Amino acid sequence: MARSHFTLDLGAIRHNVGVLLSALDGAELWAVVKADAYGHGAEDVAPAALASGATALCVATVPEALALRPLVPGARLIVLGPAAADEVRPAREARLELVTAAGDVPEGIPVHLKLDTGMGRWGLGELLTPGRDVVGLMTHFATADSDPSFAREQLERFLRATAGHTGLTRHAANSAAALTLPESRLDAARCGIALYGVDPLGDHGARWGLRPALRWESEVALARRLARGEGTGYGLRFVARDETWVGIVPVGYGDGLRRDLTGTEVLVAGARRRIVGTVSMDAVAVELPGPVDPGTPVTLLGDGITAEAHARVAGTIAYEVVCGLTSRPSRATRVVVDA
Ligand SMILES: *Cc1c(COP(=O)(O)O)cnc(C)c1O
Protein backbone atom coordinates (compact mmCIF):
# COMPACT_ATOMS: atom_id res chain seq x y z
CA MET A 1 0.00 0.00 0.00
CA ALA A 2 1.08 3.61 -0.59
CA ARG A 3 1.81 5.39 2.67
CA SER A 4 -0.46 8.21 1.63
CA HIS A 5 -2.38 9.49 -1.31
CA PHE A 6 -2.94 12.98 -2.75
CA THR A 7 -5.87 13.89 -4.97
CA LEU A 8 -5.85 17.15 -6.89
CA ASP A 9 -9.31 18.18 -8.07
CA LEU A 10 -9.14 20.31 -11.20
CA GLY A 11 -12.89 20.88 -10.90
CA ALA A 12 -12.17 22.79 -7.69
CA ILE A 13 -9.47 24.86 -9.42
CA ARG A 14 -11.94 25.75 -12.18
CA HIS A 15 -14.61 26.55 -9.63
CA ASN A 16 -12.23 28.82 -7.70
CA VAL A 17 -11.20 30.60 -10.91
CA GLY A 18 -14.91 31.28 -11.43
CA VAL A 19 -15.32 32.64 -7.90
CA LEU A 20 -12.32 34.95 -8.37
CA LEU A 21 -13.44 36.10 -11.82
CA SER A 22 -16.79 37.17 -10.46
CA ALA A 23 -15.11 38.93 -7.51
CA LEU A 24 -12.78 40.70 -9.94
CA ASP A 25 -15.70 42.16 -11.81
CA GLY A 26 -13.98 42.59 -15.17
CA ALA A 27 -10.33 42.75 -14.09
CA GLU A 28 -8.10 40.01 -15.44
CA LEU A 29 -7.19 37.05 -13.24
CA TRP A 30 -3.55 36.01 -13.32
CA ALA A 31 -3.01 32.60 -11.73
CA VAL A 32 -0.02 32.42 -9.41
CA VAL A 33 1.51 28.94 -9.67
CA LYS A 34 4.90 29.48 -8.03
CA ALA A 35 6.36 26.85 -5.66
CA ASP A 36 4.81 24.08 -7.77
CA ALA A 37 1.40 25.72 -7.49
CA TYR A 38 1.67 26.01 -3.70
CA GLY A 39 2.43 22.31 -3.48
CA HIS A 40 -0.54 21.34 -5.66
CA GLY A 41 1.35 20.57 -8.90
CA ALA A 42 1.92 23.41 -11.37
CA GLU A 43 1.88 21.14 -14.42
CA ASP A 44 -1.73 20.28 -13.70
CA VAL A 45 -2.97 23.54 -12.19
CA ALA A 46 -1.55 25.91 -14.83
CA PRO A 47 -3.40 24.55 -17.89
CA ALA A 48 -6.63 24.17 -15.89
CA ALA A 49 -6.47 27.76 -14.65
CA LEU A 50 -5.90 29.05 -18.18
CA ALA A 51 -8.68 26.91 -19.63
CA SER A 52 -11.15 28.28 -17.10
CA GLY A 53 -10.47 31.98 -17.59
CA ALA A 54 -7.13 33.05 -16.12
CA THR A 55 -5.29 35.13 -18.74
CA ALA A 56 -1.70 34.75 -17.48
CA LEU A 57 0.44 32.66 -15.16
CA CYS A 58 2.79 34.05 -12.53
CA VAL A 59 5.77 32.24 -11.03
CA ALA A 60 8.65 33.36 -8.82
CA THR A 61 11.68 32.28 -10.84
CA VAL A 62 12.84 31.98 -14.43
CA PRO A 63 13.46 28.20 -14.08
CA GLU A 64 9.87 27.73 -12.85
CA ALA A 65 8.61 29.55 -15.94
CA LEU A 66 10.93 27.65 -18.31
CA ALA A 67 9.66 24.33 -16.92
CA LEU A 68 6.05 25.36 -17.59
CA ARG A 69 6.59 26.87 -21.05
CA PRO A 70 6.24 23.59 -23.06
CA LEU A 71 2.94 22.84 -21.31
CA VAL A 72 1.41 26.24 -21.99
CA PRO A 73 3.03 27.35 -25.25
CA GLY A 74 0.73 30.28 -25.93
CA ALA A 75 0.25 31.63 -22.41
CA ARG A 76 1.58 34.80 -20.86
CA LEU A 77 4.12 33.72 -18.23
CA ILE A 78 5.25 36.39 -15.79
CA VAL A 79 8.25 35.93 -13.48
CA LEU A 80 7.51 37.89 -10.30
CA GLY A 81 10.90 37.51 -8.64
CA PRO A 82 14.16 39.08 -9.76
CA ALA A 83 15.92 37.50 -12.76
CA ALA A 84 19.69 37.15 -12.80
CA ALA A 85 21.54 38.76 -15.73
CA ASP A 86 22.26 35.37 -17.31
CA GLU A 87 18.58 34.42 -17.13
CA VAL A 88 17.39 37.23 -19.38
CA ARG A 89 18.37 35.51 -22.62
CA PRO A 90 16.62 32.18 -21.90
CA ALA A 91 13.64 34.18 -20.62
CA ARG A 92 13.49 36.14 -23.88
CA GLU A 93 13.76 32.97 -25.96
CA ALA A 94 10.93 31.38 -23.97
CA ARG A 95 8.77 34.52 -24.41
CA LEU A 96 8.51 35.17 -20.67
CA GLU A 97 7.73 38.51 -19.06
CA LEU A 98 9.98 39.82 -16.33
CA VAL A 99 9.49 42.10 -13.37
CA THR A 100 12.12 44.65 -12.64
CA ALA A 101 12.43 46.24 -9.27
CA ALA A 102 15.68 48.07 -9.89
CA GLY A 103 16.99 50.64 -12.33
CA ASP A 104 18.42 48.16 -14.86
CA VAL A 105 15.51 47.31 -17.13
CA PRO A 106 16.25 44.28 -19.35
CA GLU A 107 15.78 44.91 -23.08
CA GLY A 108 13.91 43.07 -25.78
CA ILE A 109 11.55 41.38 -23.37
CA PRO A 110 8.22 42.54 -21.90
CA VAL A 111 8.80 44.04 -18.47
CA HIS A 112 6.66 45.02 -15.51
CA LEU A 113 8.01 47.80 -13.32
CA LYS A 114 7.52 47.07 -9.66
CA LEU A 115 7.02 49.95 -7.27
CA ASP A 116 7.62 49.58 -3.57
CA THR A 117 4.70 51.36 -1.93
CA GLY A 118 5.25 49.96 1.55
CA MET A 119 6.19 46.27 1.37
CA GLY A 120 9.80 47.19 2.03
CA ARG A 121 11.18 44.37 -0.07
CA TRP A 122 11.84 44.56 -3.79
CA GLY A 123 10.58 47.56 -5.71
CA LEU A 124 11.48 50.94 -7.14
CA GLY A 125 11.07 53.89 -4.80
CA GLU A 126 10.02 56.06 -7.71
CA LEU A 127 8.60 55.25 -11.10
CA LEU A 128 11.11 55.38 -13.95
CA THR A 129 9.94 56.73 -17.25
CA PRO A 130 8.63 53.48 -18.72
CA GLY A 131 10.65 52.43 -21.77
CA ARG A 132 9.09 50.76 -24.78
CA ASP A 133 9.40 47.22 -23.39
CA VAL A 134 7.36 48.09 -20.30
CA VAL A 135 3.92 46.47 -20.44
CA GLY A 136 2.85 46.67 -16.81
CA LEU A 137 3.17 48.60 -13.57
CA MET A 138 2.76 46.76 -10.32
CA THR A 139 3.03 46.86 -6.58
CA HIS A 140 2.54 44.29 -3.82
CA PHE A 141 0.59 44.66 -0.58
CA ALA A 142 2.21 43.96 2.78
CA THR A 143 -1.01 43.78 4.79
CA ALA A 144 -3.92 42.90 2.50
CA ASP A 145 -4.80 40.04 4.87
CA SER A 146 -4.30 41.90 8.13
CA ASP A 147 -4.52 45.69 7.85
CA PRO A 148 -6.78 46.96 5.07
CA SER A 149 -6.14 50.59 5.91
CA PHE A 150 -2.40 50.25 5.26
CA ALA A 151 -3.20 48.33 2.06
CA ARG A 152 -5.41 51.25 1.00
CA GLU A 153 -2.55 53.63 1.71
CA GLN A 154 -0.24 51.54 -0.48
CA LEU A 155 -2.86 51.51 -3.22
CA GLU A 156 -3.20 55.30 -3.07
CA ARG A 157 0.56 55.72 -3.38
CA PHE A 158 0.56 53.36 -6.35
CA LEU A 159 -2.32 55.12 -8.08
CA ARG A 160 -0.68 58.50 -7.56
CA ALA A 161 2.67 57.31 -8.92
CA THR A 162 1.15 55.63 -11.97
CA ALA A 163 -1.63 58.10 -12.78
CA GLY A 164 0.03 59.27 -15.98
CA HIS A 165 0.38 55.72 -17.34
CA THR A 166 -3.10 54.33 -17.48
CA GLY A 167 -2.33 52.83 -20.89
CA LEU A 168 -0.12 50.24 -19.17
CA THR A 169 -1.60 47.28 -17.32
CA ARG A 170 -1.67 48.19 -13.64
CA HIS A 171 -1.81 45.35 -11.14
CA ALA A 172 -1.58 45.25 -7.38
CA ALA A 173 -4.01 42.77 -5.83
CA ASN A 174 -3.18 39.35 -4.43
CA SER A 175 -5.93 36.96 -3.29
CA ALA A 176 -6.71 38.79 -0.06
CA ALA A 177 -6.98 42.15 -1.82
CA ALA A 178 -8.99 40.71 -4.72
CA LEU A 179 -11.56 39.36 -2.26
CA THR A 180 -11.66 42.20 0.26
CA LEU A 181 -10.51 45.48 -1.35
CA PRO A 182 -12.58 46.05 -4.48
CA GLU A 183 -10.75 49.26 -5.39
CA SER A 184 -7.45 47.35 -5.64
CA ARG A 185 -8.55 45.14 -8.54
CA LEU A 186 -7.39 47.60 -11.25
CA ASP A 187 -6.57 45.90 -14.58
CA ALA A 188 -5.47 42.50 -13.25
CA ALA A 189 -5.11 40.63 -9.97
CA ARG A 190 -2.38 38.11 -9.19
CA CYS A 191 -4.13 35.37 -7.22
CA GLY A 192 -2.48 32.32 -5.72
CA ILE A 193 -3.81 30.94 -2.47
CA ALA A 194 -7.51 31.46 -3.26
CA LEU A 195 -7.10 29.51 -6.49
CA TYR A 196 -6.39 26.46 -4.36
CA GLY A 197 -9.51 27.01 -2.25
CA VAL A 198 -7.61 28.26 0.78
CA ASP A 199 -8.73 31.40 2.62
CA PRO A 200 -6.04 34.09 2.30
CA LEU A 201 -7.24 35.44 5.66
CA GLY A 202 -6.69 32.06 7.30
CA ASP A 203 -10.25 31.30 8.35
CA HIS A 204 -12.03 28.95 5.95
CA GLY A 205 -12.09 29.11 2.14
CA ALA A 206 -15.78 28.18 2.10
CA ARG A 207 -16.77 31.62 3.39
CA TRP A 208 -15.72 33.03 0.01
CA GLY A 209 -17.36 30.13 -1.83
CA LEU A 210 -13.95 28.57 -2.51
CA ARG A 211 -13.39 24.80 -2.65
CA PRO A 212 -10.12 23.22 -1.42
CA ALA A 213 -8.46 21.53 -4.40
CA LEU A 214 -6.29 19.05 -2.54
CA ARG A 215 -7.18 15.94 -0.54
CA TRP A 216 -4.61 14.00 1.42
CA GLU A 217 -5.42 10.58 2.74
CA SER A 218 -3.68 7.75 4.48
CA GLU A 219 -4.76 4.92 6.75
CA VAL A 220 -4.23 3.47 10.17
CA ALA A 221 -1.36 1.01 9.76
CA LEU A 222 -1.72 -0.33 13.26
CA ALA A 223 -3.90 0.30 16.33
CA ARG A 224 -2.03 0.16 19.63
CA ARG A 225 -3.37 -0.14 23.13
CA LEU A 226 -1.51 2.02 25.62
CA ALA A 227 -1.89 1.02 29.26
CA ARG A 228 -2.06 3.77 31.84
CA GLY A 229 1.33 5.47 32.03
CA GLU A 230 2.53 4.23 28.62
CA GLY A 231 3.46 6.77 25.95
CA THR A 232 3.89 7.02 22.23
CA GLY A 233 6.42 8.74 20.00
CA TYR A 234 9.78 10.45 20.43
CA GLY A 235 10.26 12.05 23.82
CA LEU A 236 7.13 10.28 25.08
CA ARG A 237 5.40 13.62 24.92
CA PHE A 238 2.06 11.81 25.05
CA VAL A 239 1.47 9.57 28.02
CA ALA A 240 -1.86 7.78 28.51
CA ARG A 241 -3.66 8.83 31.70
CA ASP A 242 -5.94 5.84 31.37
CA GLU A 243 -6.00 2.96 28.97
CA THR A 244 -6.01 4.57 25.51
CA TRP A 245 -5.91 3.42 21.93
CA VAL A 246 -3.81 5.15 19.32
CA GLY A 247 -3.65 4.59 15.58
CA ILE A 248 -0.24 4.74 13.96
CA VAL A 249 -0.47 6.47 10.58
CA PRO A 250 2.49 6.16 8.19
CA VAL A 251 2.99 9.86 7.36
CA GLY A 252 5.14 12.44 9.05
CA TYR A 253 7.10 15.61 8.54
CA GLY A 254 9.03 13.92 5.72
CA ASP A 255 5.74 14.09 3.82
CA GLY A 256 4.86 17.59 4.91
CA LEU A 257 2.90 16.78 8.05
CA ARG A 258 4.74 19.37 10.08
CA ARG A 259 6.27 18.48 13.42
CA ASP A 260 4.32 21.27 15.10
CA LEU A 261 0.96 19.70 14.19
CA THR A 262 0.59 17.81 17.44
CA GLY A 263 -2.98 18.40 18.57
CA THR A 264 -4.45 19.10 15.15
CA GLU A 265 -7.50 17.14 14.03
CA VAL A 266 -7.76 14.63 11.21
CA LEU A 267 -10.55 12.22 10.30
CA VAL A 268 -10.34 8.54 11.16
CA ALA A 269 -13.17 6.67 9.42
CA GLY A 270 -14.93 10.03 9.14
CA ALA A 271 -14.68 11.04 12.83
CA ARG A 272 -12.46 13.86 14.08
CA ARG A 273 -9.46 12.60 16.06
CA ARG A 274 -6.48 14.40 17.53
CA ILE A 275 -2.86 13.87 16.59
CA VAL A 276 -1.04 13.02 19.82
CA GLY A 277 2.62 12.85 20.72
CA THR A 278 5.51 13.94 18.56
CA VAL A 279 5.10 13.87 14.80
CA SER A 280 8.05 11.89 13.47
CA MET A 281 9.52 11.90 9.99
CA ASP A 282 7.55 8.92 8.75
CA ALA A 283 4.79 8.27 11.28
CA VAL A 284 2.30 9.91 13.58
CA ALA A 285 -0.18 8.75 16.24
CA VAL A 286 -3.87 9.65 16.45
CA GLU A 287 -5.97 9.19 19.56
CA LEU A 288 -8.74 6.61 19.16
CA PRO A 289 -11.72 5.66 21.32
CA GLY A 290 -10.94 1.98 20.77
CA PRO A 291 -9.31 -0.47 18.40
CA VAL A 292 -9.79 -0.09 14.63
CA ASP A 293 -8.74 -2.39 11.81
CA PRO A 294 -5.53 -1.77 9.92
CA GLY A 295 -6.48 0.04 6.72
CA THR A 296 -9.06 2.28 8.41
CA PRO A 297 -9.06 5.50 6.33
CA VAL A 298 -7.45 8.67 7.65
CA THR A 299 -8.11 12.06 6.06
CA LEU A 300 -5.35 14.59 6.65
CA LEU A 301 -6.83 17.21 4.28
CA GLY A 302 -10.34 17.23 2.84
CA ASP A 303 -13.91 16.72 4.11
CA GLY A 304 -13.63 19.74 6.37
CA ILE A 305 -10.04 19.12 7.50
CA THR A 306 -8.37 22.27 6.21
CA ALA A 307 -4.88 23.63 5.74
CA GLU A 308 -6.12 26.74 7.55
CA ALA A 309 -6.96 24.72 10.69
CA HIS A 310 -3.61 22.90 10.60
CA ALA A 311 -1.86 26.26 10.20
CA ARG A 312 -3.58 27.66 13.29
CA VAL A 313 -2.33 24.71 15.34
CA ALA A 314 1.17 25.03 13.92
CA GLY A 315 1.27 28.79 14.44
CA THR A 316 1.86 29.47 10.76
CA ILE A 317 -0.15 30.29 7.64
CA ALA A 318 -1.93 27.82 5.39
CA TYR A 319 0.40 28.82 2.54
CA GLU A 320 3.30 27.21 4.37
CA VAL A 321 1.30 24.08 5.19
CA VAL A 322 0.42 23.38 1.55
CA CYS A 323 3.80 24.44 0.13
CA GLY A 324 5.44 21.93 2.46
CA LEU A 325 3.52 18.90 1.20
CA THR A 326 5.76 16.47 -0.60
CA SER A 327 3.81 14.26 -2.94
CA ARG A 328 6.94 12.68 -4.37
CA PRO A 329 6.34 9.22 -5.81
CA SER A 330 8.83 7.57 -3.46
CA ARG A 331 6.56 8.45 -0.54
CA ALA A 332 3.02 8.95 -1.79
CA THR A 333 0.75 8.36 -4.73
CA ARG A 334 -1.00 11.23 -6.47
CA VAL A 335 -3.91 11.41 -8.87
CA VAL A 336 -5.58 14.24 -10.70
CA VAL A 337 -9.37 14.14 -10.97
CA ASP A 338 -11.94 16.44 -12.43
CA ALA A 339 -14.89 16.38 -10.08
C1 LIG B 1 2.89 35.13 -4.35
C2 LIG B 1 2.50 36.44 -4.91
C3 LIG B 1 1.15 36.73 -5.18
C4 LIG B 1 0.02 35.78 -4.82
O1 LIG B 1 -0.37 35.95 -3.49
P1 LIG B 1 -1.62 35.15 -2.86
O2 LIG B 1 -1.76 35.73 -1.51
O3 LIG B 1 -1.24 33.70 -2.84
O4 LIG B 1 -2.78 35.40 -3.74
C5 LIG B 1 0.86 37.94 -5.79
N1 LIG B 1 1.83 38.82 -6.11
C6 LIG B 1 3.13 38.59 -5.84
C7 LIG B 1 4.16 39.60 -6.20
C8 LIG B 1 3.50 37.40 -5.22
O5 LIG B 1 4.79 37.18 -4.94
Coordinates of C-alpha atoms and ligand atoms in Angstrom, one line a residue:
M1 CA 0.0 0.0 0.0
A2 CA 1.1 3.6 -0.6
R3 CA 1.8 5.4 2.7
S4 CA -0.5 8.2 1.6
H5 CA -2.4 9.5 -1.3
F6 CA -2.9 13.0 -2.8
T7 CA -5.9 13.9 -5.0
L8 CA -5.9 17.1 -6.9
D9 CA -9.3 18.2 -8.1
L10 CA -9.1 20.3 -11.2
G11 CA -12.9 20.9 -10.9
A12 CA -12.2 22.8 -7.7
I13 CA -9.5 24.9 -9.4
R14 CA -11.9 25.7 -12.2
H15 CA -14.6 26.5 -9.6
N16 CA -12.2 28.8 -7.7
V17 CA -11.2 30.6 -10.9
G18 CA -14.9 31.3 -11.4
V19 CA -15.3 32.6 -7.9
L20 CA -12.3 34.9 -8.4
L21 CA -13.4 36.1 -11.8
S22 CA -16.8 37.2 -10.5
A23 CA -15.1 38.9 -7.5
L24 CA -12.8 40.7 -9.9
D25 CA -15.7 42.2 -11.8
G26 CA -14.0 42.6 -15.2
A27 CA -10.3 42.8 -14.1
E28 CA -8.1 40.0 -15.4
L29 CA -7.2 37.1 -13.2
W30 CA -3.5 36.0 -13.3
A31 CA -3.0 32.6 -11.7
V32 CA 0.0 32.4 -9.4
V33 CA 1.5 28.9 -9.7
K34 CA 4.9 29.5 -8.0
A35 CA 6.4 26.9 -5.7
D36 CA 4.8 24.1 -7.8
A37 CA 1.4 25.7 -7.5
Y38 CA 1.7 26.0 -3.7
G39 CA 2.4 22.3 -3.5
H40 CA -0.5 21.3 -5.7
G41 CA 1.3 20.6 -8.9
A42 CA 1.9 23.4 -11.4
E43 CA 1.9 21.1 -14.4
D44 CA -1.7 20.3 -13.7
V45 CA -3.0 23.5 -12.2
A46 CA -1.5 25.9 -14.8
P47 CA -3.4 24.5 -17.9
A48 CA -6.6 24.2 -15.9
A49 CA -6.5 27.8 -14.6
L50 CA -5.9 29.1 -18.2
A51 CA -8.7 26.9 -19.6
S52 CA -11.1 28.3 -17.1
G53 CA -10.5 32.0 -17.6
A54 CA -7.1 33.0 -16.1
T55 CA -5.3 35.1 -18.7
A56 CA -1.7 34.8 -17.5
L57 CA 0.4 32.7 -15.2
C58 CA 2.8 34.1 -12.5
V59 CA 5.8 32.2 -11.0
A60 CA 8.7 33.4 -8.8
T61 CA 11.7 32.3 -10.8
V62 CA 12.8 32.0 -14.4
P63 CA 13.5 28.2 -14.1
E64 CA 9.9 27.7 -12.8
A65 CA 8.6 29.5 -15.9
L66 CA 10.9 27.6 -18.3
A67 CA 9.7 24.3 -16.9
L68 CA 6.1 25.4 -17.6
R69 CA 6.6 26.9 -21.0
P70 CA 6.2 23.6 -23.1
L71 CA 2.9 22.8 -21.3
V72 CA 1.4 26.2 -22.0
P73 CA 3.0 27.4 -25.3
G74 CA 0.7 30.3 -25.9
A75 CA 0.2 31.6 -22.4
R76 CA 1.6 34.8 -20.9
L77 CA 4.1 33.7 -18.2
I78 CA 5.2 36.4 -15.8
V79 CA 8.2 35.9 -13.5
L80 CA 7.5 37.9 -10.3
G81 CA 10.9 37.5 -8.6
P82 CA 14.2 39.1 -9.8
A83 CA 15.9 37.5 -12.8
A84 CA 19.7 37.1 -12.8
A85 CA 21.5 38.8 -15.7
D86 CA 22.3 35.4 -17.3
E87 CA 18.6 34.4 -17.1
V88 CA 17.4 37.2 -19.4
R89 CA 18.4 35.5 -22.6
P90 CA 16.6 32.2 -21.9
A91 CA 13.6 34.2 -20.6
R92 CA 13.5 36.1 -23.9
E93 CA 13.8 33.0 -26.0
A94 CA 10.9 31.4 -24.0
R95 CA 8.8 34.5 -24.4
L96 CA 8.5 35.2 -20.7
E97 CA 7.7 38.5 -19.1
L98 CA 10.0 39.8 -16.3
V99 CA 9.5 42.1 -13.4
T100 CA 12.1 44.6 -12.6
A101 CA 12.4 46.2 -9.3
A102 CA 15.7 48.1 -9.9
G103 CA 17.0 50.6 -12.3
D104 CA 18.4 48.2 -14.9
V105 CA 15.5 47.3 -17.1
P106 CA 16.3 44.3 -19.4
E107 CA 15.8 44.9 -23.1
G108 CA 13.9 43.1 -25.8
I109 CA 11.5 41.4 -23.4
P110 CA 8.2 42.5 -21.9
V111 CA 8.8 44.0 -18.5
H112 CA 6.7 45.0 -15.5
L113 CA 8.0 47.8 -13.3
K114 CA 7.5 47.1 -9.7
L115 CA 7.0 50.0 -7.3
D116 CA 7.6 49.6 -3.6
T117 CA 4.7 51.4 -1.9
G118 CA 5.3 50.0 1.6
M119 CA 6.2 46.3 1.4
G120 CA 9.8 47.2 2.0
R121 CA 11.2 44.4 -0.1
W122 CA 11.8 44.6 -3.8
G123 CA 10.6 47.6 -5.7
L124 CA 11.5 50.9 -7.1
G125 CA 11.1 53.9 -4.8
E126 CA 10.0 56.1 -7.7
L127 CA 8.6 55.2 -11.1
L128 CA 11.1 55.4 -14.0
T129 CA 9.9 56.7 -17.3
P130 CA 8.6 53.5 -18.7
G131 CA 10.7 52.4 -21.8
R132 CA 9.1 50.8 -24.8
D133 CA 9.4 47.2 -23.4
V134 CA 7.4 48.1 -20.3
V135 CA 3.9 46.5 -20.4
G136 CA 2.9 46.7 -16.8
L137 CA 3.2 48.6 -13.6
M138 CA 2.8 46.8 -10.3
T139 CA 3.0 46.9 -6.6
H140 CA 2.5 44.3 -3.8
F141 CA 0.6 44.7 -0.6
A142 CA 2.2 44.0 2.8
T143 CA -1.0 43.8 4.8
A144 CA -3.9 42.9 2.5
D145 CA -4.8 40.0 4.9
S146 CA -4.3 41.9 8.1
D147 CA -4.5 45.7 7.8
P148 CA -6.8 47.0 5.1
S149 CA -6.1 50.6 5.9
F150 CA -2.4 50.3 5.3
A151 CA -3.2 48.3 2.1
R152 CA -5.4 51.3 1.0
E153 CA -2.5 53.6 1.7
Q154 CA -0.2 51.5 -0.5
L155 CA -2.9 51.5 -3.2
E156 CA -3.2 55.3 -3.1
R157 CA 0.6 55.7 -3.4
F158 CA 0.6 53.4 -6.3
L159 CA -2.3 55.1 -8.1
R160 CA -0.7 58.5 -7.6
A161 CA 2.7 57.3 -8.9
T162 CA 1.1 55.6 -12.0
A163 CA -1.6 58.1 -12.8
G164 CA 0.0 59.3 -16.0
H165 CA 0.4 55.7 -17.3
T166 CA -3.1 54.3 -17.5
G167 CA -2.3 52.8 -20.9
L168 CA -0.1 50.2 -19.2
T169 CA -1.6 47.3 -17.3
R170 CA -1.7 48.2 -13.6
H171 CA -1.8 45.3 -11.1
A172 CA -1.6 45.2 -7.4
A173 CA -4.0 42.8 -5.8
N174 CA -3.2 39.3 -4.4
S175 CA -5.9 37.0 -3.3
A176 CA -6.7 38.8 -0.1
A177 CA -7.0 42.1 -1.8
A178 CA -9.0 40.7 -4.7
L179 CA -11.6 39.4 -2.3
T180 CA -11.7 42.2 0.3
L181 CA -10.5 45.5 -1.3
P182 CA -12.6 46.1 -4.5
E183 CA -10.8 49.3 -5.4
S184 CA -7.5 47.3 -5.6
R185 CA -8.6 45.1 -8.5
L186 CA -7.4 47.6 -11.2
D187 CA -6.6 45.9 -14.6
A188 CA -5.5 42.5 -13.3
A189 CA -5.1 40.6 -10.0
R190 CA -2.4 38.1 -9.2
C191 CA -4.1 35.4 -7.2
G192 CA -2.5 32.3 -5.7
I193 CA -3.8 30.9 -2.5
A194 CA -7.5 31.5 -3.3
L195 CA -7.1 29.5 -6.5
Y196 CA -6.4 26.5 -4.4
G197 CA -9.5 27.0 -2.2
V198 CA -7.6 28.3 0.8
D199 CA -8.7 31.4 2.6
P200 CA -6.0 34.1 2.3
L201 CA -7.2 35.4 5.7
G202 CA -6.7 32.1 7.3
D203 CA -10.2 31.3 8.4
H204 CA -12.0 29.0 6.0
G205 CA -12.1 29.1 2.1
A206 CA -15.8 28.2 2.1
R207 CA -16.8 31.6 3.4
W208 CA -15.7 33.0 0.0
G209 CA -17.4 30.1 -1.8
L210 CA -14.0 28.6 -2.5
R211 CA -13.4 24.8 -2.6
P212 CA -10.1 23.2 -1.4
A213 CA -8.5 21.5 -4.4
L214 CA -6.3 19.0 -2.5
R215 CA -7.2 15.9 -0.5
W216 CA -4.6 14.0 1.4
E217 CA -5.4 10.6 2.7
S218 CA -3.7 7.8 4.5
E219 CA -4.8 4.9 6.7
V220 CA -4.2 3.5 10.2
A221 CA -1.4 1.0 9.8
L222 CA -1.7 -0.3 13.3
A223 CA -3.9 0.3 16.3
R224 CA -2.0 0.2 19.6
R225 CA -3.4 -0.1 23.1
L226 CA -1.5 2.0 25.6
A227 CA -1.9 1.0 29.3
R228 CA -2.1 3.8 31.8
G229 CA 1.3 5.5 32.0
E230 CA 2.5 4.2 28.6
G231 CA 3.5 6.8 26.0
T232 CA 3.9 7.0 22.2
G233 CA 6.4 8.7 20.0
Y234 CA 9.8 10.5 20.4
G235 CA 10.3 12.1 23.8
L236 CA 7.1 10.3 25.1
R237 CA 5.4 13.6 24.9
F238 CA 2.1 11.8 25.1
V239 CA 1.5 9.6 28.0
A240 CA -1.9 7.8 28.5
R241 CA -3.7 8.8 31.7
D242 CA -5.9 5.8 31.4
E243 CA -6.0 3.0 29.0
T244 CA -6.0 4.6 25.5
W245 CA -5.9 3.4 21.9
V246 CA -3.8 5.1 19.3
G247 CA -3.6 4.6 15.6
I248 CA -0.2 4.7 14.0
V249 CA -0.5 6.5 10.6
P250 CA 2.5 6.2 8.2
V251 CA 3.0 9.9 7.4
G252 CA 5.1 12.4 9.1
Y253 CA 7.1 15.6 8.5
G254 CA 9.0 13.9 5.7
D255 CA 5.7 14.1 3.8
G256 CA 4.9 17.6 4.9
L257 CA 2.9 16.8 8.1
R258 CA 4.7 19.4 10.1
R259 CA 6.3 18.5 13.4
D260 CA 4.3 21.3 15.1
L261 CA 1.0 19.7 14.2
T262 CA 0.6 17.8 17.4
G263 CA -3.0 18.4 18.6
T264 CA -4.4 19.1 15.1
E265 CA -7.5 17.1 14.0
V266 CA -7.8 14.6 11.2
L267 CA -10.5 12.2 10.3
V268 CA -10.3 8.5 11.2
A269 CA -13.2 6.7 9.4
G270 CA -14.9 10.0 9.1
A271 CA -14.7 11.0 12.8
R272 CA -12.5 13.9 14.1
R273 CA -9.5 12.6 16.1
R274 CA -6.5 14.4 17.5
I275 CA -2.9 13.9 16.6
V276 CA -1.0 13.0 19.8
G277 CA 2.6 12.9 20.7
T278 CA 5.5 13.9 18.6
V279 CA 5.1 13.9 14.8
S280 CA 8.1 11.9 13.5
M281 CA 9.5 11.9 10.0
D282 CA 7.6 8.9 8.7
A283 CA 4.8 8.3 11.3
V284 CA 2.3 9.9 13.6
A285 CA -0.2 8.7 16.2
V286 CA -3.9 9.7 16.4
E287 CA -6.0 9.2 19.6
L288 CA -8.7 6.6 19.2
P289 CA -11.7 5.7 21.3
G290 CA -10.9 2.0 20.8
P291 CA -9.3 -0.5 18.4
V292 CA -9.8 -0.1 14.6
D293 CA -8.7 -2.4 11.8
P294 CA -5.5 -1.8 9.9
G295 CA -6.5 0.0 6.7
T296 CA -9.1 2.3 8.4
P297 CA -9.1 5.5 6.3
V298 CA -7.4 8.7 7.6
T299 CA -8.1 12.1 6.1
L300 CA -5.4 14.6 6.6
L301 CA -6.8 17.2 4.3
G302 CA -10.3 17.2 2.8
D303 CA -13.9 16.7 4.1
G304 CA -13.6 19.7 6.4
I305 CA -10.0 19.1 7.5
T306 CA -8.4 22.3 6.2
A307 CA -4.9 23.6 5.7
E308 CA -6.1 26.7 7.6
A309 CA -7.0 24.7 10.7
H310 CA -3.6 22.9 10.6
A311 CA -1.9 26.3 10.2
R312 CA -3.6 27.7 13.3
V313 CA -2.3 24.7 15.3
A314 CA 1.2 25.0 13.9
G315 CA 1.3 28.8 14.4
T316 CA 1.9 29.5 10.8
I317 CA -0.2 30.3 7.6
A318 CA -1.9 27.8 5.4
Y319 CA 0.4 28.8 2.5
E320 CA 3.3 27.2 4.4
V321 CA 1.3 24.1 5.2
V322 CA 0.4 23.4 1.5
C323 CA 3.8 24.4 0.1
G324 CA 5.4 21.9 2.5
L325 CA 3.5 18.9 1.2
T326 CA 5.8 16.5 -0.6
S327 CA 3.8 14.3 -2.9
R328 CA 6.9 12.7 -4.4
P329 CA 6.3 9.2 -5.8
S330 CA 8.8 7.6 -3.5
R331 CA 6.6 8.4 -0.5
A332 CA 3.0 8.9 -1.8
T333 CA 0.8 8.4 -4.7
R334 CA -1.0 11.2 -6.5
V335 CA -3.9 11.4 -8.9
V336 CA -5.6 14.2 -10.7
V337 CA -9.4 14.1 -11.0
D338 CA -11.9 16.4 -12.4
A339 CA -14.9 16.4 -10.1
Ligands
LIG1 C1 2.9 35.1 -4.3 C2 2.5 36.4 -4.9 C3 1.1 36.7 -5.2 C4 0.0 35.8 -4.8 O1 -0.4 35.9 -3.5 P1 -1.6 35.1 -2.9 O2 -1.8 35.7 -1.5 O3 -1.2 33.7 -2.8 O4 -2.8 35.4 -3.7 C5 0.9 37.9 -5.8 N1 1.8 38.8 -6.1 C6 3.1 38.6 -5.8 C7 4.2 39.6 -6.2 C8 3.5 37.4 -5.2 O5 4.8 37.2 -4.9

